[in-house]
Amino acid sequence: MVAKALRAGAAAKRGRPARARQAEATIGFVSLGCPKALVDSERILTQLRAEGYATSASYEGADLVIVNTCGFIDAAKAESLDAIGEALERNGKVIVTGCLGAQAGIVQTAHPNVLAVTGPHDLAAVMEAVHAQLPRPHDPFVDLVPPQGIKLTPRHIAYLKISEGCNHRCTFCIIPSMRGDLVSRPIGEVLAEAETLLRAGTRELLVIAQDTSAYGVDVKYRTGFWRGRPIKTRMLELCRALGELAQSAGAWVRLHYVYPYPSVDAVVPLMSGGGILPYLDVPFQHASPRILRRMKRPANAENVLARIQAWRALCPEITLRSTFIVGFPGETEREFEDLLEFLEAAQLDRVGCFAYSPVDGAAANAYPDAVPDAVKEARRERLMRTQAGISAARLARKRGRVERVLVDAPGVGRSAADAPEIDGVVHFEGGRLGDFVDVRIERSDEHDLYGRRV
Ligand code: SF4
């Protein structure tokens, strides 16, 4: 019943050892069980070869070993557990699949160090576990696209999307109805993509999601794997790993769409050590508690002010960016002024503001007391005028300082405080796209800085 069809790289026994392309992406394979399991093994091996992985005829020559197990009778289970133990002992990195994988508890109790356990007929889960450990090899003679894929951004910057969808139900927004609830990408896959992008020359990774700080909530912060290490699917662990990767590649990481949750407090100290920029893009949207409730936003203004103070205490150089909506249905003059007072108290560095616009399908459209368009626009202009004074004063404090700048084009670049497209820039002479230069700041206005390279 238990046919030990292949053991340790048997794929290679049936033909030439397949190590033609990249020694760093080589997989050993042990296939146990019945012909149905054998067919599963063939599908996995076919997919591995199609993606450019080589197979190894020895445990020692492999970067990791996949064991396709049998779980039919006790003897089969015992043999499968033995095979996993042997692979762990001789290689150390093991992904388990097949019938015994459907009883993950048995495998993990006997062998807690396996990298991942997937059930039978689950090619996608096996490949996901492989990708998390060993990024897909790239063959420039066969692949039509570069390893990082086709990018619409300049080569030195790249967006890294860590999740899709959103669990909030803000009444002005229809994104959850279009994109569904939060689905976090596996952390190993996200980090493998980050490595590929950095290897391809990315100097600034922009982390995005609908709600970056909710990363992993949907999978209960499940433990994933990256470079053979267990790692939680959670913002803190993700930022720590991204920061390390960026630092060793001489790049930086910028966080967008972060909510003012208490959990973010633990991320802010990472911003003082390089890698993760001291920059947070936090869409507060309003400051009046009643309007925030009507918007169904999670935080209230008092907590937010305390949180901002705490972040600045943890990382004094942090740049805070936010967006606001004015003229939300029912917003009174007093509530709008509360928002202006909040801006004065918060002293945010960068602010965007939209006049409320009723999107088809948004719950807020059902609220009475729509604010007339002319009032909305007047409030937007007032808010932007207030913020212009705050931004100008905050930028003026940078005069005389030397800022590290990433060059976007000769003469124009961005410091840690400037996200592409939405914030200001630094003007100076010369520089090559994608290089970092140091600029002494001599002048500033309400958006930009001007200086000289040092
Ligand atoms: S505004 Fe953002 S947080 Fe709110 S529902 Fe839309 S996507 Fe989610």
Coordinates of C-alpha atoms and ligand atoms in Angstrom, one line a residue:
M1 CA 0.0 0.0 0.0
V2 CA 2.8 2.4 0.9
A3 CA 4.9 2.7 -2.2
K4 CA 8.1 4.5 -1.4
A5 CA 8.2 5.5 -5.1
L6 CA 10.8 8.2 -4.8
R7 CA 13.2 9.2 -2.1
A8 CA 15.4 12.3 -1.9
G9 CA 15.4 13.8 -5.3
A10 CA 14.0 10.9 -7.2
A11 CA 12.9 13.3 -9.9
A12 CA 16.5 13.4 -10.9
K13 CA 16.7 9.6 -11.0
R14 CA 14.3 9.4 -13.9
G15 CA 16.4 11.6 -16.1
R16 CA 19.4 13.9 -16.0
P17 CA 19.9 15.7 -12.7
A18 CA 18.0 18.9 -13.4
R19 CA 20.4 21.6 -12.2
A20 CA 20.6 23.4 -15.4
R21 CA 19.7 27.0 -14.4
Q22 CA 20.2 28.4 -10.9
A23 CA 21.9 26.5 -8.2
E24 CA 20.2 28.7 -5.6
A25 CA 16.8 27.4 -6.3
T26 CA 17.0 23.6 -6.0
I27 CA 14.5 21.3 -4.5
G28 CA 14.6 17.7 -3.3
F29 CA 11.5 15.6 -3.5
V30 CA 10.3 12.6 -1.6
S31 CA 7.1 10.9 -2.9
L32 CA 5.3 8.3 -0.9
G33 CA 1.9 6.7 -1.2
C34 CA -0.4 5.5 -3.9
P35 CA -0.6 6.3 -7.6
K36 CA -2.9 9.2 -6.8
A37 CA -0.2 10.7 -4.6
L38 CA 2.3 9.9 -7.3
V39 CA 0.2 12.0 -9.8
D40 CA 0.2 14.9 -7.3
S41 CA 4.0 14.6 -7.0
E42 CA 4.2 14.7 -10.8
R43 CA 2.1 17.9 -10.9
I44 CA 4.2 19.6 -8.3
L45 CA 7.4 18.6 -10.0
T46 CA 6.1 19.8 -13.4
Q47 CA 5.1 23.1 -11.9
L48 CA 8.5 23.5 -10.2
R49 CA 10.3 22.8 -13.5
A50 CA 8.0 25.2 -15.4
E51 CA 8.9 27.9 -12.9
G52 CA 12.6 27.2 -13.3
Y53 CA 13.4 25.3 -10.1
A54 CA 16.0 22.6 -10.4
T55 CA 15.7 19.3 -8.5
S56 CA 18.4 17.6 -6.6
A57 CA 19.3 14.0 -6.3
S58 CA 20.6 14.4 -2.8
Y59 CA 19.3 16.0 0.4
E60 CA 22.5 18.0 0.7
G61 CA 22.3 19.5 -2.7
A62 CA 18.8 20.9 -2.2
D63 CA 17.7 24.2 -0.7
L64 CA 14.7 22.5 0.7
V65 CA 12.9 19.2 0.5
I66 CA 9.2 18.5 -0.3
V67 CA 7.8 15.3 1.3
N68 CA 4.6 14.1 -0.3
T69 CA 3.2 11.9 2.4
C70 CA 0.7 9.0 2.7
G71 CA -1.7 8.8 5.6
F72 CA -3.8 5.8 4.8
I73 CA -2.9 3.3 7.5
D74 CA -0.7 3.5 10.6
A75 CA 2.3 2.0 8.9
A76 CA 2.0 4.6 6.1
K77 CA 1.8 7.4 8.6
A78 CA 4.8 6.1 10.5
E79 CA 6.8 5.8 7.2
S80 CA 5.8 9.3 6.3
L81 CA 6.8 10.7 9.7
D82 CA 10.2 8.8 9.3
A83 CA 10.7 10.3 5.9
I84 CA 10.0 13.8 7.2
G85 CA 12.4 13.2 10.1
E86 CA 15.1 12.0 7.7
A87 CA 14.7 15.0 5.4
L88 CA 14.8 17.4 8.4
E89 CA 17.9 15.7 9.8
R90 CA 19.8 15.7 6.5
N91 CA 18.5 19.0 4.9
G92 CA 16.7 21.0 7.6
K93 CA 14.1 22.7 5.5
V94 CA 11.1 20.6 4.8
I95 CA 7.6 21.3 3.3
V96 CA 5.1 18.5 3.9
T97 CA 2.2 17.8 1.6
G98 CA -0.1 14.9 0.8
C99 CA -2.6 12.8 2.8
L100 CA -0.8 13.1 6.1
G101 CA -0.7 16.8 5.6
A102 CA -4.5 16.9 6.0
Q103 CA -3.8 16.0 9.6
A104 CA -1.3 18.8 10.2
G105 CA -1.4 18.4 14.0
I106 CA 0.2 14.9 13.7
V107 CA 3.0 16.2 11.5
Q108 CA 3.6 19.3 13.6
T109 CA 3.6 17.4 16.9
A110 CA 6.2 14.9 15.6
H111 CA 8.2 17.5 13.7
P112 CA 7.6 21.1 14.9
N113 CA 10.3 22.4 12.6
V114 CA 8.7 21.7 9.3
L115 CA 8.3 24.9 7.2
A116 CA 4.8 24.3 6.1
V117 CA 2.2 21.6 6.0
T118 CA -0.4 21.4 3.2
G119 CA -3.0 18.8 2.3
P120 CA -3.4 16.5 -0.7
H121 CA -4.1 17.8 -4.3
D122 CA -3.1 21.3 -3.2
L123 CA -0.6 22.4 -5.8
A124 CA -1.3 26.1 -5.1
A125 CA -0.5 25.8 -1.4
V126 CA 2.7 23.8 -2.0
M127 CA 3.9 26.4 -4.6
E128 CA 3.0 29.3 -2.2
A129 CA 5.1 27.6 0.5
V130 CA 8.0 27.1 -2.0
H131 CA 7.8 30.7 -3.1
A132 CA 7.9 31.9 0.5
Q133 CA 11.2 30.1 0.9
L134 CA 12.8 30.4 -2.5
P135 CA 11.7 33.1 -4.9
R136 CA 10.9 31.9 -8.3
P137 CA 14.1 31.7 -10.4
H138 CA 14.3 34.0 -13.4
D139 CA 15.7 32.9 -16.8
P140 CA 16.2 35.9 -19.1
F141 CA 16.3 33.6 -22.1
V142 CA 12.9 32.1 -21.5
D143 CA 10.9 34.6 -19.4
L144 CA 9.4 37.5 -21.3
V145 CA 9.2 39.8 -18.3
P146 CA 11.8 40.8 -15.8
P147 CA 11.7 39.1 -12.3
Q148 CA 10.0 42.1 -10.7
G149 CA 7.3 42.1 -13.4
I150 CA 6.2 45.0 -15.5
K151 CA 6.2 48.2 -13.5
L152 CA 4.6 51.5 -14.3
T153 CA 6.7 53.4 -11.8
P154 CA 10.3 54.6 -12.4
R155 CA 12.8 51.9 -11.7
H156 CA 14.0 53.3 -8.4
I157 CA 10.5 53.3 -6.7
A158 CA 8.0 50.5 -6.4
Y159 CA 4.6 49.9 -4.7
L160 CA 4.4 46.8 -2.5
K161 CA 0.7 45.8 -2.0
I162 CA 0.4 43.7 1.2
S163 CA -3.3 43.1 1.2
E164 CA -6.5 43.6 -0.7
G165 CA -9.9 44.7 0.5
C166 CA -11.0 46.3 3.8
N167 CA -12.9 45.3 7.0
H168 CA -14.1 48.8 7.7
R169 CA -17.3 50.2 6.5
C170 CA -16.7 54.0 6.3
T171 CA -19.9 55.5 5.1
F172 CA -18.4 57.6 2.4
C173 CA -16.5 54.7 0.8
I174 CA -17.5 51.9 -1.5
I175 CA -14.2 50.1 -1.7
P176 CA -15.3 47.1 0.5
S177 CA -18.3 46.5 -1.8
M178 CA -16.0 46.4 -4.8
R179 CA -12.9 44.7 -3.4
G180 CA -14.4 42.7 -0.5
D181 CA -13.1 42.2 3.0
L182 CA -9.5 42.3 4.0
V183 CA -7.3 39.5 2.5
S184 CA -3.7 39.7 3.6
R185 CA -1.0 38.3 1.2
P186 CA 1.2 35.6 2.8
I187 CA 4.1 37.3 4.5
G188 CA 6.7 35.0 2.8
E189 CA 5.3 36.0 -0.6
V190 CA 5.4 39.8 0.3
L191 CA 9.0 39.6 1.6
A192 CA 10.1 37.6 -1.5
E193 CA 8.6 40.2 -3.7
A194 CA 10.3 42.9 -1.7
E195 CA 13.7 41.1 -2.2
T196 CA 13.1 40.8 -5.9
L197 CA 12.3 44.5 -6.2
L198 CA 15.3 45.6 -4.2
R199 CA 17.5 43.2 -6.3
A200 CA 16.1 44.9 -9.4
G201 CA 17.2 48.3 -8.3
T202 CA 14.3 49.7 -6.3
R203 CA 15.5 52.3 -3.8
E204 CA 12.1 53.2 -2.3
L205 CA 9.5 50.6 -1.4
L206 CA 6.0 52.1 -0.8
V207 CA 4.0 49.8 1.3
I208 CA 0.3 50.1 0.5
A209 CA -3.1 48.5 1.4
Q210 CA -6.5 49.8 2.2
D211 CA -5.5 49.6 5.8
T212 CA -1.8 48.7 6.2
S213 CA -2.0 48.4 10.0
A214 CA -4.7 45.7 9.7
Y215 CA -2.3 43.4 7.9
G216 CA -2.8 39.8 9.1
V217 CA -6.0 40.5 11.1
D218 CA -8.0 38.2 8.6
V219 CA -5.6 35.3 9.2
K220 CA -5.3 35.9 12.9
Y221 CA -1.7 36.9 12.5
R222 CA -0.9 33.4 11.2
T223 CA 2.7 32.3 11.3
G224 CA 4.2 32.2 7.8
F225 CA 7.8 31.4 6.7
W226 CA 10.5 33.4 5.1
R227 CA 14.1 32.3 4.5
G228 CA 13.3 29.2 6.6
R229 CA 12.3 31.2 9.6
P230 CA 8.8 31.4 11.1
I231 CA 7.4 34.9 11.0
K232 CA 4.0 36.3 12.0
T233 CA 1.7 37.8 9.4
R234 CA 1.6 41.1 11.2
M235 CA 2.6 44.8 10.5
L236 CA 5.3 44.9 13.2
E237 CA 7.1 41.7 11.9
L238 CA 6.6 42.8 8.3
C239 CA 8.2 46.2 9.0
R240 CA 11.0 44.7 10.9
A241 CA 11.9 42.4 8.0
L242 CA 11.4 45.0 5.3
G243 CA 13.6 47.4 7.3
E244 CA 16.4 44.9 7.4
L245 CA 16.1 44.1 3.7
A246 CA 16.0 47.7 2.8
Q247 CA 19.0 48.6 4.9
S248 CA 21.1 45.9 3.5
A249 CA 20.1 47.0 -0.1
G250 CA 20.8 50.7 0.7
A251 CA 17.1 51.5 0.2
W252 CA 14.2 52.8 2.2
V253 CA 10.6 51.8 3.0
R254 CA 7.7 54.2 3.3
L255 CA 4.4 53.2 5.0
H256 CA 1.1 54.5 3.6
Y257 CA -2.5 54.2 4.8
V258 CA -1.7 53.4 8.4
Y259 CA -4.5 53.7 11.0
P260 CA -3.8 55.3 14.5
Y261 CA -4.2 51.9 16.3
P262 CA -2.2 51.3 19.5
S263 CA -0.3 48.5 17.7
V264 CA 1.3 51.1 15.4
D265 CA 3.2 52.5 18.5
A266 CA 5.5 49.4 18.3
V267 CA 6.3 50.1 14.7
V268 CA 7.4 53.8 15.2
P269 CA 10.7 53.0 17.1
L270 CA 11.8 51.0 14.0
M271 CA 11.8 54.4 12.2
S272 CA 14.8 55.7 14.0
G273 CA 17.2 52.9 12.8
G274 CA 17.1 53.4 9.0
G275 CA 15.3 51.1 6.6
I276 CA 11.8 52.1 7.6
L277 CA 11.4 55.9 7.0
P278 CA 10.2 58.1 9.8
Y279 CA 7.1 58.8 7.8
L280 CA 3.4 57.8 8.4
D281 CA 0.6 58.5 6.1
V282 CA -2.5 58.3 8.3
P283 CA -5.9 59.1 6.8
F284 CA -7.6 60.8 9.8
Q285 CA -10.5 62.2 7.6
H286 CA -12.0 64.4 10.3
A287 CA -11.6 65.5 13.9
S288 CA -15.1 66.0 15.2
P289 CA -16.2 62.9 17.2
R290 CA -19.8 63.2 15.8
I291 CA -18.7 63.4 12.2
L292 CA -16.2 60.5 12.7
R293 CA -19.0 58.4 14.1
R294 CA -21.2 59.3 11.1
M295 CA -18.3 58.4 8.9
K296 CA -17.9 55.1 10.9
R297 CA -14.2 55.9 11.4
P298 CA -12.5 53.9 14.2
A299 CA -10.7 56.7 16.1
N300 CA -11.7 59.8 18.0
A301 CA -9.8 63.1 17.9
E302 CA -8.6 63.1 21.5
N303 CA -7.0 59.7 21.3
V304 CA -5.5 60.7 18.0
L305 CA -3.8 63.8 19.4
A306 CA -2.4 61.7 22.3
R307 CA -1.2 59.1 19.8
I308 CA 0.5 61.7 17.6
Q309 CA 2.3 63.0 20.7
A310 CA 3.4 59.5 21.6
W311 CA 4.7 58.9 18.1
R312 CA 6.7 62.2 18.2
A313 CA 8.1 61.2 21.6
L314 CA 9.3 57.8 20.2
C315 CA 10.6 59.3 16.9
P316 CA 11.1 63.1 17.0
E317 CA 11.9 63.3 13.3
I318 CA 8.7 61.6 12.2
T319 CA 6.8 63.2 9.3
L320 CA 3.0 62.8 9.5
R321 CA 0.8 63.1 6.5
S322 CA -3.0 62.9 6.5
T323 CA -6.1 63.5 4.4
F324 CA -9.4 65.1 5.4
I325 CA -12.9 65.3 4.0
V326 CA -14.8 68.6 4.6
G327 CA -18.5 69.2 3.9
F328 CA -19.5 65.7 5.0
P329 CA -23.4 65.5 5.2
G330 CA -24.5 67.3 8.4
E331 CA -21.0 68.9 9.1
T332 CA -21.8 72.2 11.0
E333 CA -19.6 75.3 11.0
R334 CA -18.7 74.5 14.6
E335 CA -17.6 71.0 13.7
F336 CA -15.5 72.3 10.8
E337 CA -13.8 74.7 13.2
D338 CA -13.1 71.8 15.5
L339 CA -11.2 70.3 12.6
L340 CA -9.2 73.5 12.1
E341 CA -8.4 73.5 15.8
F342 CA -7.3 69.9 15.5
L343 CA -5.0 70.8 12.7
E344 CA -3.4 73.6 14.8
A345 CA -2.9 71.2 17.7
A346 CA -1.7 68.3 15.6
Q347 CA 0.8 70.3 13.5
L348 CA 0.8 67.7 10.8
D349 CA 3.5 68.1 8.2
R350 CA 1.5 67.2 5.1
V351 CA -2.2 67.4 4.5
G352 CA -4.5 66.7 1.6
C353 CA -8.2 67.8 1.7
F354 CA -11.2 66.8 -0.4
A355 CA -14.7 68.4 -0.4
Y356 CA -17.2 65.6 0.3
S357 CA -18.5 64.0 -2.9
P358 CA -21.4 61.6 -2.9
V359 CA -20.1 58.4 -4.5
D360 CA -22.8 56.2 -6.0
G361 CA -23.6 53.4 -3.5
A362 CA -22.0 55.1 -0.4
A363 CA -24.1 54.8 2.8
A364 CA -23.5 58.5 3.6
N365 CA -25.6 59.6 0.7
A366 CA -28.7 58.6 2.8
Y367 CA -27.8 61.2 5.5
P368 CA -29.9 64.4 5.4
D369 CA -28.4 67.9 5.6
A370 CA -26.1 67.8 2.6
V371 CA -23.7 70.7 2.7
P372 CA -24.0 73.0 -0.3
D373 CA -21.2 72.8 -2.8
A374 CA -20.1 76.4 -2.4
V375 CA -19.8 75.9 1.4
K376 CA -17.8 72.7 0.9
E377 CA -15.4 74.4 -1.4
A378 CA -15.0 77.4 0.9
R379 CA -14.2 75.1 3.8
R380 CA -11.7 73.2 1.7
E381 CA -9.9 76.4 0.8
R382 CA -9.9 77.6 4.5
L383 CA -8.5 74.3 5.6
M384 CA -5.8 74.3 3.0
R385 CA -4.9 77.9 3.9
T386 CA -4.6 77.0 7.6
Q387 CA -2.5 74.0 6.7
A388 CA -0.3 76.0 4.3
G389 CA 0.9 78.2 7.3
I390 CA 1.6 75.1 9.4
S391 CA 3.4 73.3 6.6
A392 CA 5.5 76.4 5.7
A393 CA 6.5 76.8 9.4
R394 CA 7.5 73.1 9.7
L395 CA 9.5 73.2 6.5
A396 CA 11.3 76.4 7.5
R397 CA 12.7 74.5 10.5
K398 CA 14.7 72.4 8.1
R399 CA 16.7 75.3 6.8
G400 CA 20.4 74.8 7.5
R401 CA 20.0 71.0 7.9
V402 CA 21.4 68.4 5.6
E403 CA 18.8 66.1 4.1
R404 CA 19.4 62.7 2.4
V405 CA 17.6 62.9 -0.9
L406 CA 16.6 60.3 -3.4
V407 CA 17.0 61.7 -6.9
D408 CA 13.9 61.5 -9.1
A409 CA 15.4 63.5 -12.0
P410 CA 18.4 65.8 -12.3
G411 CA 17.8 68.7 -9.9
V412 CA 14.8 67.2 -8.2
G413 CA 14.5 64.6 -5.4
R414 CA 12.7 63.7 -2.2
S415 CA 13.7 63.5 1.4
A416 CA 12.4 61.0 4.0
A417 CA 9.5 63.5 4.5
D418 CA 8.3 63.4 0.8
A419 CA 6.3 60.6 -0.7
P420 CA 6.2 60.5 -4.5
E421 CA 3.3 62.3 -6.2
I422 CA 1.6 63.6 -3.1
D423 CA 4.2 65.5 -1.1
G424 CA 6.7 68.2 -1.9
V425 CA 10.2 67.8 -3.4
V426 CA 13.7 69.0 -2.8
H427 CA 15.4 71.2 -5.5
F428 CA 19.1 71.2 -6.0
E429 CA 21.7 71.1 -8.8
G430 CA 22.5 67.8 -10.7
G431 CA 22.2 64.3 -9.5
R432 CA 21.4 61.0 -11.3
L433 CA 18.0 59.3 -11.2
G434 CA 17.9 56.7 -8.4
D435 CA 21.0 58.0 -6.5
F436 CA 21.0 59.2 -3.0
V437 CA 22.6 62.7 -2.5
D438 CA 23.0 64.9 0.6
V439 CA 21.5 68.4 0.3
R440 CA 22.0 71.3 2.6
I441 CA 18.6 73.1 2.8
E442 CA 18.8 76.9 2.2
R443 CA 15.3 77.9 1.4
S444 CA 11.7 76.6 1.8
D445 CA 8.1 77.5 0.9
E446 CA 4.9 75.8 1.9
H447 CA 5.6 72.7 -0.2
D448 CA 9.2 72.4 -1.2
L449 CA 12.7 72.7 0.0
Y450 CA 15.7 74.3 -2.0
G451 CA 19.3 73.6 -1.3
R452 CA 22.8 72.8 -2.4
R453 CA 24.5 69.3 -2.6
V454 CA 27.2 68.7 0.0
Ligands
SF4_1 S1 -12.1 54.6 3.5 FE1 -10.5 53.1 3.7 S2 -10.8 52.2 5.7 FE2 -12.7 53.1 5.1 S3 -13.9 51.5 4.1 FE3 -12.9 52.7 2.5 S4 -11.0 51.5 2.2 FE4 -11.8 50.8 4.2

